Amino acid sequence: MTTIERLVYMANQIAANLATDEDPAGAVAEHIALFWDPRMKKLIFDHDSGGLSPVAAAAIHQLAQKQNGG
Amino acid sequence: MTYQPQSDFGTPASKSEQLATLTIDGRIVTVPSGTSVMRAAAMNGTSIPKLCATDSVNSFGSCRLCLIEIDGRKGTPASCTTPAEDGMIVHTQTPRLAKLRKGVMELYISDHPLDCLTCGANGDCELQDQAGAVGLRDVRYGEGANHLGQAKDHSNPYFDYDPSKCIACSRCIRACDEVQGTLALTMDGRGFASHISAGLASENFLSSECVSCGACVQACPTATLIEKKVVEIGTPERSVVTTCAYCGVGCTFRAEMRGEQLVRMVPNKEGKANRGHSCVKGRFAWGYAQHRERILKPMIRAAISDPWREVEWEEALSYAASELKRIADKYGKQALGGITSSRCTNEETFLVQKLVRAGFGNNNVDTCARVCHSPTGYGLKTTFGTSAGTQDFDSVEDSDVILLIGANPTDGHPVFASRMKRRLRGKNGNDGAKLIVVDPRRIDMVRTPHIEADHHLPLRPGTNVAVLTAMAHVIVTEGLADEAFIRERCDWDEYCHWAEFVSDKRHAPETLEPVTMVPAADLRAAARLFATRPNGAIYYGLGVTEHSQGSSTVMAIANLAMATGNIGRRGVGVNPLRGQNNVQGACDMGSFPHELPGYRHISDAATRSLFEADWGVPLDPEPGLRIPNMLDAAVDGVFKALYCQGEDILQSDPNTQHVSAGLAAMECVIVHDLFLNETANYAHIFLPGSTFLEKNGTFTNAERRIQPVRKVMSPMNGLEDWEVTQRLAQAMGLDWNYRHPSEIMDEIARLTPTFAGVSFARLDQEGSLQWPVNDAAPDGSPIMHVDGFVRGKGKFVVTDYVPTDEKTGPRFPLLLTTGRILSHYNVGAQTRRTENVAWHPEDLLEIHPNDAEDRGIKSGDWVKLASRSGETTLRAAVTDRVAPGVVYTTFHHPATQANVVTSDYSDWATNCPEYKVTAVQISASNGPTDWQESYESQAASSRRIIAVPAE
Ligand code: SF4
Ligand code: SF4
Ligand code: SF4
Ligand code: FES
């Protein structure tokens, strides 16, 4: 598994486990913000979202915007 | 300081709250009712002669040495079996008693070899002492029938049994039954012919059920059962109390010394975790400390293909510092990182994370707790508000039902297992606690002498969340939830949301049975049992955490405890059984990349500024890399240098080939350890470590109990481990000047509210303290969440079962799960270098008879174990302990390389590897695989050392 494949896998896994949260995308975004190092975040922000589940993709989009905006 | 044996009050303490006042030899004493007269006398400073009584076991009243006279009563009752009563007037020394005692003693001595001068126990023998105490000067009986000259049993590697010296007091039998709970010993024959036997008469200790805990050796009043080391070295002259460095039980011991030589480790009766008991590891397996393979000089090399070159500390440390600086300049500071171990002390771990955060300038620090209990941290923090078990070990004495899930305490946490077993057996005719075991394998706890689990749910590996959700389904839908507790202590709306989720038909045990393989009726009965007994306690281990849903399982456990009202008092709670000695402490000390000591997130500006002010450097607010992410980054060429203290990631982390690729891609790997471990095969700098006997510090056990580790001998490598880290920091230009680990603890206390009241002075005074220790709880906190959860309201978290992606299929039809065994510890680096190999010389693959037969495999055959990641070979043990479709092995021996086969999958929240589920195939084999052989030759060449620099 390459690093980006692993990150996509991890994001999807987090999304699957937070699927029952009230705001799944928000919860996934928060989890990634709290536990991923800057390089991992950058790699997934730069990724074209191929392979990401809808919740994971939404979460990463949300987080990227927040980090770029803030 | 002269040698003082531990005090012995003769019989166990009474827990009664009622008191009795009596007069003994003219002096008045008040004791709890139920206390024996012998103990009452001892508490008053009067030692009544005794042989068959000792305070670790119930009295038996057989030797008749402890006779007393009581006013108004006839005869001379035994003081060890006579309870103290109000108003009693007792005489312990009268001419009549003296005569009787002398007579008794004479009989014992006449059948005992009189080789005191050459006996190993000379000076430390109760028979000798009592002969003196009763004033026996000569023996009237001549040579008659006696037991002298019987064959000794030397089979146990750590202690001898010499039946000629046995006085048939049965202390050893009672110790094995009551303290250890193994029931290995019996008294064969009667009267004069009686003798102790370990299991069958034909057997010796080694081949018996004996687990070598040493309880009988400690209980034996003579030299019949004696440590080989005492025979070899002589009796000790002084003792120092310290803490075992093996497992998370945290037994304390008296290290009994002769000069700088350790004679024996004797479990400390005052130890609040172990209460005077021990297991074979802490008691006996410390020989590794002096093992010839220990590395005592620093070593460096330019490339891992070079042999090692021994250098002085100065050179090794300045080389390490210059390499770290070079790499930071060339690749950026994010290219550096550090790993600490849960074997290290709190102070060492604190320094490593400080070195990374303040010195390397990033948060790339992780701990081997990543691979064991990181989900506990996440799960308990989310639900309860703090990352720790809720109880002390004593709490189990008040449990009515115990749910044991994914833990194998008789092997992993033996001393706690003995305490749990004692509660399960009940006492004085009272029923013991009920037991529910959730484990794919029939662990010993399911059926052991005098214990039978009420339910064993042999689930399919990987379905913990489904099983726990089904239990919750039963509890909620059958109206067994403790709503009063939930309304008061938890968030009611969150509970309702959760209750609705678990009540859904798709979570019924019947619906989930095909997934979990647990019969629905059993699961329902187990859930009812757990919910309906007054005090329900949950104990769990790595079988919970090391899964792709490890964190979810921990939260599901917390949900179950809250739903049944089992939090905040004795007898209940959620109790992670920690693997290594300082897993709790490693987590507390901020060794995870996202949090500072005390579980405070690195993004929290207020906490960060506290540390920044104290350390005088700015801290990076972004979380750093976890171990698996470090390895990915290394393979990608952006992570280049690693300081690895006390941890062997190559052997203990999953997917060995990925780990070795990551390590091989780094330019500077610094290994700080006792031995050239497997990771050191890829290292450029080796800094020799010190053992727990050679340094000061503290460990924190699974009960949050902080206990001192005390230096009993000088470090053979010259420096204590904290000094090595400090010298490395200094070489990198950091202004660190700790003179003693107590100053590191002062810094921890200063910066961490839950440790505010902890200091070495306080620990010396109290023996141990359970955090939080602060203004609200100045003496520590045995039980947490008593009046409310740390986070405020307990949080119910919906945990949906998400099956692992590691799936069986036609090529890999079996599920492999892994575990540990009593006599070894983790990757075995220490225990393999002790006589403990007598019990477990190699890792074995357990396979069910049906699966074995399908493949033509018998016990003892070499088999190939293959998964999608790799393959290895080991020998098979055919057993129905495992269910069909499941195979099991341990990972204590590097030659097995069990992690060559484990997958890359990990816990969704923490990346704790999924060790407990790997799809595999087993087939017959003739010996080691190519990988094992090429690994062996790489390892052998990498371990070469040249003592003098090449010319
Ligand atoms: S060493 Fe422990 S298990 Fe073995 S016989 Fe003695 S008490 Fe029993
Ligand atoms: S072996 Fe020791 S403890 Fe056991 S009966 Fe003999 S003398 Fe007593
Ligand atoms: S290994 Fe664990 S149970 Fe055994 S003596 Fe050490 S701390 Fe106690
Ligand atoms: S010590 Fe009381 S009868 Fe032996």
Short mmCIF file of C-alpha atoms in Angstrom, two decimals, chain A residues 1 3 6 9-10 13-14 16-18 20 31 33-41 67, chain B residues 549 552 594 601 622-623 625-626 629 632-633 636 638 658 798 805 904-906 908-909 911:
data_model
loop_
_atom_site.label_atom_id
_atom_site.label_comp_id
_atom_site.label_asym_id
_atom_site.label_seq_id
_atom_site.Cartn_x
_atom_site.Cartn_y
_atom_site.Cartn_z
CA MET A 1 0.00 0.00 0.00
CA THR A 3 1.06 6.21 1.68
CA ARG A 6 -3.25 4.10 3.16
CA TYR A 9 -8.14 3.75 3.48
CA MET A 10 -7.81 5.34 6.91
CA GLN A 13 -12.38 3.55 7.87
CA ILE A 14 -12.88 6.54 10.16
CA ALA A 16 -17.41 4.01 8.38
CA ASN A 17 -16.99 4.02 12.15
CA LEU A 18 -18.44 7.48 12.64
CA THR A 20 -23.85 6.79 13.13
CA HIS A 31 -10.91 13.34 14.07
CA ALA A 33 -7.70 17.45 12.54
CA LEU A 34 -6.87 16.03 15.97
CA PHE A 35 -4.81 12.98 15.01
CA TRP A 36 -3.12 13.41 11.64
CA ASP A 37 0.21 15.12 11.23
CA PRO A 38 0.50 18.08 8.85
CA ARG A 39 2.05 16.08 6.03
CA MET A 40 -0.69 13.46 6.12
CA LYS A 41 -3.29 16.20 6.03
CA GLN A 67 -7.45 25.11 7.38
CA GLN B 549 -12.59 -1.69 16.00
CA SER B 552 -15.22 1.06 19.42
CA HIS B 594 -1.18 14.38 19.77
CA HIS B 601 -4.26 17.87 23.29
CA GLU B 622 0.05 20.18 15.13
CA PRO B 623 -0.01 16.48 16.11
CA LEU B 625 3.46 11.07 13.45
CA ARG B 626 2.41 7.79 14.99
CA ASN B 629 2.91 6.83 9.92
CA ASP B 632 5.27 5.29 5.83
CA ALA B 633 7.00 8.64 5.82
CA ASP B 636 8.49 7.98 1.21
CA VAL B 638 10.87 12.26 4.28
CA HIS B 658 7.10 -2.91 6.07
CA VAL B 798 -23.13 4.49 19.40
CA ASP B 805 -11.41 -5.95 5.94
CA ASP B 904 -1.45 -3.81 7.99
CA TYR B 905 -4.98 -3.26 9.23
CA SER B 906 -5.42 -1.26 12.39
CA TRP B 908 -9.81 3.13 12.93
CA ALA B 909 -9.24 5.72 15.65
CA ASN B 911 -3.98 2.80 14.32
#
